[in-house]
Short mmCIF file of C-alpha atoms in Angstrom, two decimals:
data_model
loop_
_atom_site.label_atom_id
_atom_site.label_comp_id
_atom_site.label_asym_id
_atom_site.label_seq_id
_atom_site.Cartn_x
_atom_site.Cartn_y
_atom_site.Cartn_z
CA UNK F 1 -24.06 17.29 27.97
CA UNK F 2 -25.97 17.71 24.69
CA UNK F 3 -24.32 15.75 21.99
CA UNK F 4 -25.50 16.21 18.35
CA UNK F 5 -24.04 13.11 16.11
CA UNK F 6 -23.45 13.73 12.42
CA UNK F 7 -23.26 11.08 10.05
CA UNK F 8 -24.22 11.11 6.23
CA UNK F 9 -27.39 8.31 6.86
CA UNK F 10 -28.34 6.05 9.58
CA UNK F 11 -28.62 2.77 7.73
CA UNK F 12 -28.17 -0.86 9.44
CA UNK F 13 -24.33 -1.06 8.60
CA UNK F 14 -21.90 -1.17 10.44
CA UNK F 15 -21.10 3.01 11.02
CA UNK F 16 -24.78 3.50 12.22
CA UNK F 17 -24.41 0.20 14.66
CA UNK F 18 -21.36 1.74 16.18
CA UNK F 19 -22.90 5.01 16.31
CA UNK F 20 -25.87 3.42 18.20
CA UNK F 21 -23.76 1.53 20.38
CA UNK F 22 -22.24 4.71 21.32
CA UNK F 23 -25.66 6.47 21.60
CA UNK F 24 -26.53 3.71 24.08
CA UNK F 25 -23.70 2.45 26.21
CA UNK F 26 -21.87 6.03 25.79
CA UNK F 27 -20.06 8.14 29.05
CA UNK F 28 -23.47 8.77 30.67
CA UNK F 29 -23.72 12.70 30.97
CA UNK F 30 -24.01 12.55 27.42
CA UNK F 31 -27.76 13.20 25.82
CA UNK F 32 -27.58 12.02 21.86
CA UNK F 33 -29.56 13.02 19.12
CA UNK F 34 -28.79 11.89 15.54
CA UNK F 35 -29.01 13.89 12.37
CA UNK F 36 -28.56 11.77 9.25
CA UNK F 37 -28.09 14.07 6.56
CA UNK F 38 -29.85 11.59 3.74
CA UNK F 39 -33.47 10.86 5.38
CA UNK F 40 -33.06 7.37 7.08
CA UNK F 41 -35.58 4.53 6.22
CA UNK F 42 -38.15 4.54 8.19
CA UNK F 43 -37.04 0.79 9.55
CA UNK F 44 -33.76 2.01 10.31
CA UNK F 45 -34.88 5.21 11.98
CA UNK F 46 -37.01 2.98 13.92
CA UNK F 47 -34.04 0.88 15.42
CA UNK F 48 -32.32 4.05 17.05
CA UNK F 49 -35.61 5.53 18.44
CA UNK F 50 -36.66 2.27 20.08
CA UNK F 51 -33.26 2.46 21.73
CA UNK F 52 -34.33 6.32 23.03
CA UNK F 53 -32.21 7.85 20.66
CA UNK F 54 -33.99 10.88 18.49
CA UNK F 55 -32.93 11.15 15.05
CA UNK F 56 -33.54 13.82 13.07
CA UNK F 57 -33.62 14.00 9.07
CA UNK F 58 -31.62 16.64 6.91
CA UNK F 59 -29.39 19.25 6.44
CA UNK F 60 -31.06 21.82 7.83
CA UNK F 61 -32.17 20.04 10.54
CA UNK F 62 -28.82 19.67 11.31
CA UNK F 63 -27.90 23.09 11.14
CA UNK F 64 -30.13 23.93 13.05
CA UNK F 65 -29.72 21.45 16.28
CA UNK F 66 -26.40 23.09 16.27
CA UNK F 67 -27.37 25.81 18.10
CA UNK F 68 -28.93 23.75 20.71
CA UNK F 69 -26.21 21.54 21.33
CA UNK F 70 -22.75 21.56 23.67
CA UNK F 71 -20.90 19.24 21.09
CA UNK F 72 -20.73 18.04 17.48
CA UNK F 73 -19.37 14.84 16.34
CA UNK F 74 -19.10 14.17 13.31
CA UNK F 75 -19.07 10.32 12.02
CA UNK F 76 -16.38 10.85 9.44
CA UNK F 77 -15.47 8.62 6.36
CA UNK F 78 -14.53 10.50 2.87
CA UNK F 79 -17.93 11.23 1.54
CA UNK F 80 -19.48 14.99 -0.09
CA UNK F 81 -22.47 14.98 2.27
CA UNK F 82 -20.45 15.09 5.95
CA UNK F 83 -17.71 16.87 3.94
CA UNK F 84 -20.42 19.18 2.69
CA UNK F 85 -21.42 20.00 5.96
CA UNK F 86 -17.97 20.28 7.94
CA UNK F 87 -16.88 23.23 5.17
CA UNK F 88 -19.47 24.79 3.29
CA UNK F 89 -22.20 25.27 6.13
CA UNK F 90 -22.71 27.81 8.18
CA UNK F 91 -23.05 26.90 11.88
CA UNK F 92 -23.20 29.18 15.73
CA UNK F 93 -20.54 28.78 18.24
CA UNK F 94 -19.75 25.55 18.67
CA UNK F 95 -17.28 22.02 19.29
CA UNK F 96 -17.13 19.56 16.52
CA UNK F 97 -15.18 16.45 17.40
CA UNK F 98 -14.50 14.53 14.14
CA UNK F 99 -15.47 10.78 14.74
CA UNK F 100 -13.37 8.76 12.19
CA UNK F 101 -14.95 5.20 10.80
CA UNK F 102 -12.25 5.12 8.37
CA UNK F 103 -8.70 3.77 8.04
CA UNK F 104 -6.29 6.48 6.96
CA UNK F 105 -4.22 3.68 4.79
CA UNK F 106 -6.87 3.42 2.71
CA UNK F 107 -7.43 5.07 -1.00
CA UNK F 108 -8.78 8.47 -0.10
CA UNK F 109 -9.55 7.90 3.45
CA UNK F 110 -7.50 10.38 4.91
CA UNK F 111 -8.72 13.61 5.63
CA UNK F 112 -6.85 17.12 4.43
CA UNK F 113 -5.40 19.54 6.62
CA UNK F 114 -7.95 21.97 5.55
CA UNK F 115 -10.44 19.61 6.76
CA UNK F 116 -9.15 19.00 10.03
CA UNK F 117 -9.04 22.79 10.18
CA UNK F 118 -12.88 23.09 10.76
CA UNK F 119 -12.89 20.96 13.85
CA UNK F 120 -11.54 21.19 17.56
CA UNK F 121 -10.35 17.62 17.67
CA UNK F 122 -10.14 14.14 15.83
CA UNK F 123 -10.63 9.68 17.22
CA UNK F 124 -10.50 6.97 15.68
CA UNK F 125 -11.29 3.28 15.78
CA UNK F 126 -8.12 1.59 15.57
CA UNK F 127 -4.93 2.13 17.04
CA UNK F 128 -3.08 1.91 13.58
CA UNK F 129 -5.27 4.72 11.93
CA UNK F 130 -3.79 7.29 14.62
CA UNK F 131 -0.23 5.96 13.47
CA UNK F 132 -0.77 6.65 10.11
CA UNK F 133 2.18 9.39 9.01
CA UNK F 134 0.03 11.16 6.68
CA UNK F 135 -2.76 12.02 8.92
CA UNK F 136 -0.38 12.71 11.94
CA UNK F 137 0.75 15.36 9.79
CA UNK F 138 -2.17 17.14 8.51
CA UNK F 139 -3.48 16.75 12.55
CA UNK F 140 -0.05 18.41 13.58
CA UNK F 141 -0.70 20.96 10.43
CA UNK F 142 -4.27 21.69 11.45
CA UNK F 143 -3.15 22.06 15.23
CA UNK F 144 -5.14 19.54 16.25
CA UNK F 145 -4.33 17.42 19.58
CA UNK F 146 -3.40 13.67 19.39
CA UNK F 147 -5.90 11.52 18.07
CA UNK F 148 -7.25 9.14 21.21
CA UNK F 149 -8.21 5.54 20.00
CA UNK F 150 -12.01 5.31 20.22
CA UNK F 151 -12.81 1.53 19.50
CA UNK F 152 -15.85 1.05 18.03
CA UNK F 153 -16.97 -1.97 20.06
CA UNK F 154 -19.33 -5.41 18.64
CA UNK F 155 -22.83 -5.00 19.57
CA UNK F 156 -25.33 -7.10 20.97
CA UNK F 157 -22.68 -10.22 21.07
CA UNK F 158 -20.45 -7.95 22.99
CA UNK F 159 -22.88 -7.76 26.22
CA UNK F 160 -25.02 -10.96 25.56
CA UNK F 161 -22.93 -13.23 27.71
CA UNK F 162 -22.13 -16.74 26.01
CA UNK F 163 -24.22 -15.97 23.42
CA UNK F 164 -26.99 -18.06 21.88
CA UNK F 165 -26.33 -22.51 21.72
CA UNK F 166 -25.06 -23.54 18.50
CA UNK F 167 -26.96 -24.51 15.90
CA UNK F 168 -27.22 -28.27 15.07
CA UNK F 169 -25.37 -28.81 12.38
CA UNK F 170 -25.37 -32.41 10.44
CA UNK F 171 -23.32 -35.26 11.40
CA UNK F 172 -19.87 -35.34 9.94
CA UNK F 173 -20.44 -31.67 8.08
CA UNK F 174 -18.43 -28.70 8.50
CA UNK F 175 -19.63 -25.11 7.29
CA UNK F 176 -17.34 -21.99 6.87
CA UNK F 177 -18.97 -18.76 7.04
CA UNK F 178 -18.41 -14.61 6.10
CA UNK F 179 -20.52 -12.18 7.45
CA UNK F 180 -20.43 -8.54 5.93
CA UNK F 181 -20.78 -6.84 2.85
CA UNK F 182 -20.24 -9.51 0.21
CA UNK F 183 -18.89 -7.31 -2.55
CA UNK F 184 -14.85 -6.66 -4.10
CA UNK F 185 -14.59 -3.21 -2.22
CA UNK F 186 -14.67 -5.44 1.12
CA UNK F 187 -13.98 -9.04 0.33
CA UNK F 188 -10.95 -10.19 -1.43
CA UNK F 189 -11.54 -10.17 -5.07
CA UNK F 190 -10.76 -13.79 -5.66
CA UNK F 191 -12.89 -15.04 -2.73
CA UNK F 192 -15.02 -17.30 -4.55
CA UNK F 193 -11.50 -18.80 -5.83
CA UNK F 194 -10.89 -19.09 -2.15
CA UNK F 195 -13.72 -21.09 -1.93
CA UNK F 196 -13.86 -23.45 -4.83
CA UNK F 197 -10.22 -24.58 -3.32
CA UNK F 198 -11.48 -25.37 -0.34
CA UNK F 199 -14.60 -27.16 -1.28
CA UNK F 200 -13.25 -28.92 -3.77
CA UNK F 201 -10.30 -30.04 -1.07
CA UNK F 202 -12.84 -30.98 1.39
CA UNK F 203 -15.99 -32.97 0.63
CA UNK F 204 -17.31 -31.90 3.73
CA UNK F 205 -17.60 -28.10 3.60
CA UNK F 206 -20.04 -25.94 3.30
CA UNK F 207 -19.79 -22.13 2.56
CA UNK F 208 -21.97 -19.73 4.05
CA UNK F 209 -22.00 -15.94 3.25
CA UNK F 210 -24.31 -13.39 5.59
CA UNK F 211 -24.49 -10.04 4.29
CA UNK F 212 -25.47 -7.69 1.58
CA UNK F 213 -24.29 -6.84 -1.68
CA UNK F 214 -24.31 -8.01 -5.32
CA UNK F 215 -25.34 -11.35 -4.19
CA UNK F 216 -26.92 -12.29 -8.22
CA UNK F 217 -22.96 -12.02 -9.68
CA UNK F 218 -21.69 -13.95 -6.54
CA UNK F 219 -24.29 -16.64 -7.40
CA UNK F 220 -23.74 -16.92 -10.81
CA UNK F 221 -20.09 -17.39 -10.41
CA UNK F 222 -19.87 -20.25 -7.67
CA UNK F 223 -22.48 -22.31 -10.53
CA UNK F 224 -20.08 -20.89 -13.14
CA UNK F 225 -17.36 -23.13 -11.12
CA UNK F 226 -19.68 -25.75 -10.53
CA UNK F 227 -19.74 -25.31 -6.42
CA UNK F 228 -23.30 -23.71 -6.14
CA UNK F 229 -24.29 -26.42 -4.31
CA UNK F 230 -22.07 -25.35 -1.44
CA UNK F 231 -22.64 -22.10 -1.30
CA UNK F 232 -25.22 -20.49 0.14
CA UNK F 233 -25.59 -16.54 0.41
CA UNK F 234 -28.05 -15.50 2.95
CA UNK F 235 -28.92 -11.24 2.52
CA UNK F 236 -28.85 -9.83 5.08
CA UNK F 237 -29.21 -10.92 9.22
CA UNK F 238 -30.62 -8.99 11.44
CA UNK F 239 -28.97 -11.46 14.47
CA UNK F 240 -25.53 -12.00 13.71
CA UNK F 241 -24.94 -14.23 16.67
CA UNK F 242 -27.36 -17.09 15.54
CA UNK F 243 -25.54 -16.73 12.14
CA UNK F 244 -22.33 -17.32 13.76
CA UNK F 245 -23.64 -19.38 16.02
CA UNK F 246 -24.15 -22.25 13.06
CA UNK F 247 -20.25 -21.99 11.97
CA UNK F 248 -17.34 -24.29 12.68
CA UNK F 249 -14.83 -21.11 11.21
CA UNK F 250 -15.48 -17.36 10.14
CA UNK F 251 -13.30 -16.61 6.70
CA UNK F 252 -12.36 -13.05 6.51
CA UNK F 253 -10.40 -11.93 3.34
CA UNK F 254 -10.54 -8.54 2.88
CA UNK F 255 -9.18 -6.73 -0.36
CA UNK F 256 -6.05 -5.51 0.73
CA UNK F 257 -6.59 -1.58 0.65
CA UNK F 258 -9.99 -2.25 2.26
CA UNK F 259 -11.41 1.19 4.24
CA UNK F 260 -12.09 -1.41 7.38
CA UNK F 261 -11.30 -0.08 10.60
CA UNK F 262 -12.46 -2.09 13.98
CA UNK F 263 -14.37 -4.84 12.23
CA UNK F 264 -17.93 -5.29 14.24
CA UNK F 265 -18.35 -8.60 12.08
CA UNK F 266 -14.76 -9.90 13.02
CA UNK F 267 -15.04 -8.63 16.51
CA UNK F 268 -18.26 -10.72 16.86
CA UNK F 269 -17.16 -13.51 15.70
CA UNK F 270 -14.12 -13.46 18.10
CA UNK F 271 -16.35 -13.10 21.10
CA UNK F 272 -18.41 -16.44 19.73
CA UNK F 273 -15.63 -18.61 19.74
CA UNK F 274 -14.83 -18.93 16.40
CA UNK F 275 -11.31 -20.07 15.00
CA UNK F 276 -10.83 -17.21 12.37
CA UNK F 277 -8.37 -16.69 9.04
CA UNK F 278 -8.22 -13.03 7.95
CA UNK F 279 -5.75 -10.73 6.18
CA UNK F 280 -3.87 -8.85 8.44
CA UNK F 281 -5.30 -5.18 6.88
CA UNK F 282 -6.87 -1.91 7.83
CA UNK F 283 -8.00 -2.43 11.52
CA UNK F 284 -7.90 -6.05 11.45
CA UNK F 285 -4.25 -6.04 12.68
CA UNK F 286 -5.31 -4.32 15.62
CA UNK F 287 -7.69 -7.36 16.81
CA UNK F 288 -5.81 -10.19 15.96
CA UNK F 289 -2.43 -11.54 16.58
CA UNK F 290 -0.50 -14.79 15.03
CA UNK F 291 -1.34 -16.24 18.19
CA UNK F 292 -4.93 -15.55 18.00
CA UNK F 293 -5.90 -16.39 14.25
CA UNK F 294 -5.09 -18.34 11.39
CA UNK F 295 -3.18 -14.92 9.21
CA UNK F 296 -2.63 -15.42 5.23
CA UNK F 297 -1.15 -13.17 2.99
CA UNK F 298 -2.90 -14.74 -0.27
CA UNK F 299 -5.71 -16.36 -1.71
CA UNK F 300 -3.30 -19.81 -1.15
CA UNK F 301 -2.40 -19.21 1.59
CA UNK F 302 -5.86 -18.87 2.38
CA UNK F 303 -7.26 -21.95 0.89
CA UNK F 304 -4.36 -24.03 3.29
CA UNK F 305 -5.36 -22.15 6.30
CA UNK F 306 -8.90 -23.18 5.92
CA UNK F 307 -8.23 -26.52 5.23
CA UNK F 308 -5.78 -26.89 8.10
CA UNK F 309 -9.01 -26.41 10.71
CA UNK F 310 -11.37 -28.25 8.48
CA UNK F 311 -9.25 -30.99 9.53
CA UNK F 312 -8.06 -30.61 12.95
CA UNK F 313 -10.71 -30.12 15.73
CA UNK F 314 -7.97 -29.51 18.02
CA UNK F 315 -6.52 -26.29 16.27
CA UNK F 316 -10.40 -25.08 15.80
CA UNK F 317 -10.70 -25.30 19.98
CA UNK F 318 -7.54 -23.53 20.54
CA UNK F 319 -7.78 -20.80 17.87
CA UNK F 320 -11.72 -20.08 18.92
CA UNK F 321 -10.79 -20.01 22.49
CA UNK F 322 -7.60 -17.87 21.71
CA UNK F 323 -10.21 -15.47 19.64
CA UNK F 324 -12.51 -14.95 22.46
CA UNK F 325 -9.40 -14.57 24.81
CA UNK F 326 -8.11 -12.01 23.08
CA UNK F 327 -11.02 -10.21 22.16
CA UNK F 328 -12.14 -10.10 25.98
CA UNK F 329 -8.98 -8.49 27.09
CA UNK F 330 -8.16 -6.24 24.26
CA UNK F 331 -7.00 -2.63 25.92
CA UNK F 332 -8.43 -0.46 23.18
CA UNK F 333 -12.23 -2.17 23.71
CA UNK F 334 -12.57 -2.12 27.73
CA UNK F 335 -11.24 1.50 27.38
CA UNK F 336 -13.58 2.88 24.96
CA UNK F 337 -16.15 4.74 27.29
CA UNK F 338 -13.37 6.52 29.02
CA UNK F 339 -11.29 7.58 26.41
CA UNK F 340 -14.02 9.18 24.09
CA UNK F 341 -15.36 11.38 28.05
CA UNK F 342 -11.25 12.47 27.68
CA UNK F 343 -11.27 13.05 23.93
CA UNK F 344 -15.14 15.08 24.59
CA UNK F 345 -13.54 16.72 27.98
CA UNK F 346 -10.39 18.22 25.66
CA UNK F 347 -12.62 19.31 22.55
CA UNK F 348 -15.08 21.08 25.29
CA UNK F 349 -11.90 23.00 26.83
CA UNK F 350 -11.68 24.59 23.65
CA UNK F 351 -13.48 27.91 23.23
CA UNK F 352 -16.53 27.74 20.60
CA UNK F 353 -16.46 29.25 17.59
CA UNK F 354 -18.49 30.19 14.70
CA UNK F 355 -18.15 28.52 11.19
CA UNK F 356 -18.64 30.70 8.05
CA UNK F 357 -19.43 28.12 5.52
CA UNK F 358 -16.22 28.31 2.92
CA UNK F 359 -18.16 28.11 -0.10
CA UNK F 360 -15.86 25.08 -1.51
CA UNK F 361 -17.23 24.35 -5.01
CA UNK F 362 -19.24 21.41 -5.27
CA UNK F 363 -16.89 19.77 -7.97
CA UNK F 364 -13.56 21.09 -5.77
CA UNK F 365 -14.83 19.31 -2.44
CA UNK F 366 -13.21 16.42 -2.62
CA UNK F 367 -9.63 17.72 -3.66
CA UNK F 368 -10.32 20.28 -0.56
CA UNK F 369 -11.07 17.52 1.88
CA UNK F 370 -8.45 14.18 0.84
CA UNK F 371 -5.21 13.77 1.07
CA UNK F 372 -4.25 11.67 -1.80
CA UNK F 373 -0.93 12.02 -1.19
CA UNK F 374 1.87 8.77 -0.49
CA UNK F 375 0.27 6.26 -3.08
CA UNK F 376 2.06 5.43 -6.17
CA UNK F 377 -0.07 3.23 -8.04
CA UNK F 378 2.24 2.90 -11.03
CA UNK F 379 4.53 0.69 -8.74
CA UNK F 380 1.22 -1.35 -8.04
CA UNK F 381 1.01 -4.76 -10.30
CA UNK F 382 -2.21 -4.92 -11.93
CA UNK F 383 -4.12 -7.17 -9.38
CA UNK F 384 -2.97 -5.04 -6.73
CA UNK F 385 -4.08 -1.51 -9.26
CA UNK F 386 -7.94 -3.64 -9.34
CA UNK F 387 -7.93 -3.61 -5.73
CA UNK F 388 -6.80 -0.16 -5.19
CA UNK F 389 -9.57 0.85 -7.81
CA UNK F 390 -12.33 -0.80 -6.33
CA UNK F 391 -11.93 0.77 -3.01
CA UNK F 392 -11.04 3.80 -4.52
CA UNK F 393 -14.30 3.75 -6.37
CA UNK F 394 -16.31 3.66 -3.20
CA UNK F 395 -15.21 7.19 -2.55
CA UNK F 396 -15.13 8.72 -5.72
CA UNK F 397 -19.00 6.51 -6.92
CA UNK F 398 -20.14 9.13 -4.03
CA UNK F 399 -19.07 12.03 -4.85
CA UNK F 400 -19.91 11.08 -8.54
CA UNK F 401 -23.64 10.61 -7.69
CA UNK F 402 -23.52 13.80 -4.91
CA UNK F 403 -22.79 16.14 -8.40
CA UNK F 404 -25.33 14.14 -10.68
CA UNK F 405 -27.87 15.28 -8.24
CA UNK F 406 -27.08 19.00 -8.08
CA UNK F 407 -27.03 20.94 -10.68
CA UNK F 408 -25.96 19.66 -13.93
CA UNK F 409 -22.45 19.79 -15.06
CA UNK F 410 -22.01 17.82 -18.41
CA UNK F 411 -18.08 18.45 -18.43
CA UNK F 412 -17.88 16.15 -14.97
CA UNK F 413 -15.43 13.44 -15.75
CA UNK F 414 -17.04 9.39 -15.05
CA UNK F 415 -15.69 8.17 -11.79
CA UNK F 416 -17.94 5.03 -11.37
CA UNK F 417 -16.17 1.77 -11.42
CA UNK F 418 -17.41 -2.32 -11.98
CA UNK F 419 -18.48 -3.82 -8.72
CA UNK F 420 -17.80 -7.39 -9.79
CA UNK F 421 -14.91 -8.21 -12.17
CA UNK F 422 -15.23 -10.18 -15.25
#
């Protein structure tokens, strides 16, 4: 079976790592090819094609594998370029399967009804996604079947055995890490409060961040409250395992309306062993259960969850052996493979059909494709209004640059908001 794969641009984050895994450890009648729709770098291109996996650049391109393929999936979060694609283009006779990456609870992450009305069927990564109300009812609206769970398993940790030794680590010293994009529309806002408490708390702790982002701001801050000699922020790893692999416990505060769905950083850091505390959001309370993690609610709460295994080697064992445990046996991850050859088998029952592109004005896309209905932000308090807006902006900043590069519309309203806050 020919599979085409759709996403907006194979990158190293984690959508194109899931898409890869699935490339690679797939149902095995399936033959992949990739079309990013934004040309890839060539590095990144380069990781998929070693694997065997052809990836081809563009729009068009994508168009026109269409016609050679038995089945399109799309790999779906909110953004104008998929979006583009799924309504305005033309394609022949075919199955589109709509791959979600997304969690529905987040700001603008659920897709319309008229969206879902351009493909044959819908998964997801998380259990709690499928649950959410809204989209059950544009999926029921759209006539679309029920959404299987699709988990978008860890990579190389996941099949790697043990994993690699731990990293020496000096005598009577105890590091904390993060690993993941190290900006406000992933981590909690006040993370750097989260870690001045500790630190402070706890002569003997180091912070450790892995990752991405707007690292300069993040550094200026922790020397702004005098901890920059305890925190260290890496860039990004190309082997998250040896990063892991040097931590005594993995800190995972998300902001609360984060887009997260299944986690690859968290799930990794399960299957090493590592005693975790992480806000029970988006996918994350799919993976981990009171029994299983360390679960806070606040930045305090966070603080006195980190210092509780700072100081008790005990809880650290049990928690990073309950991780792994649960991990291992989760339902949703050993039953990946099997559900996405049902979810394929149902979308390919379907009869093919041929898309005339709905010529959707470029400014009117995004009101065509999200659902922004169910959030009442004026009941929000104005922490919780800053987190909203920061996730929101990750939506709207693309869209915002997709029309500043067609053509120009002076009237378009500013969507882009602060990264970092003051």
């Amino acid at each position: 079976m020919r599979v085409l794969h759709v996403i907006k641009e194979v990158t190293d984050g984690g959508a194109s790592m899931g898409l890869l895994r699935m490339c690679a450890d797939g149902p095995g009648d399936a033959r992949p090819t990739v079309a990013s729709l934004l040309p890839p770098r060539p590095e990144h291109r380069a990781v998929f094609e070693r694997a065997g996996v052809t990836v081809l650049a563009g729009g068009e391109a994508a168009r026109a594998a269409v016609a050679e393929t038995d089945l399109v999936q799309v790999e779906w979060w909110n953004n104008p370029h998929v979006n583009d694609f799924l309504v305005n283009a033309d394609l022949p006779p075919t199955r589109v399967l709509l791959h979600s990456r997304g969690h529905f609870d987040a700001p603008w992450m659920c897709p319309s009804d008229r969206l879902l009305a351009r493909v044959d069927g819908c998964t997801v990564t998380t259990p709690s996604a499928a649950a959410n109300p809204r989209f059950e009812s544009n999926r029921r609206s759209a006539g679309l079947p029920p959404a299987r769970c699709v988990f978008s398993s860890a990579g190389p940790v996941a099949t790697a055995g043990p994993g690699p030794a731990p990293a020496r680590r000096e005598e009577g010293r105890i590091t904390v890490g993060y690993l993941g994009t190290v900006e406000p529309i992933k981590m909690h806002a006040a993370m750097m409060e989260i870690v001045a408490g500790v630190v402070e708390a706890a002569p003997e702790v180091d912070f450790v961040f892995a990752g991405d982002g707007a690292l300069p701001e993040y550094r200026a801050e922790v020397r702004r409250l005098g901890i920059g000699d305890r925190v260290r922020f890496l860039g990004f790893q190309d082997d998250p395992a040896a990063f892991l692999a040097g931590l005594d416990v993995f800190c995972y505060p998300l902001n609360p309306y984060t887009y997260a769905t299944s986690e690859k950083a968290l799930q990794e850091a399960m299957l090493a062993g590592l005693p975790c505390v992480a806000l029970p959001v988006g996918g994350i309370r799919d993976l981990l259960t009171a029994e299983s993690a360390l679960l806070v609610e606040t930045p305090a709460q966070c603080v006195d969850a980190c210092l509780s295994l700072v100081r008790s080697p005990a809880l650290r064992e049990r928690l990073g052996r309950a991780a792994r445990e649960r991990i291992e046996h989760l339902t949703e991850r050993r039953a990946w493979r099997g559900r996405l050859t049902d979810a394929r088998a149902e979308v390919l029952a379907r009869p093919a059909w041929a898309r005339s592109g709905l010529g959707v004005d470029r400014v009117a896309l995004f009101d065509h494709c999200t659902d922004r209905r169910g959030w009442e932000t004026e009941r929000m308090d104005e922490a919780q209004r800053a987190d909203f807006a920061r996730v929101a902006a990750f939506v709207e900043d693309d869209y915002a640059a997709w029309l500043e590069s067609g053509p120009p519309r002076p009237d378009m309203p500013a969507t882009r908001a602060e990264r970092i806050s003051s």
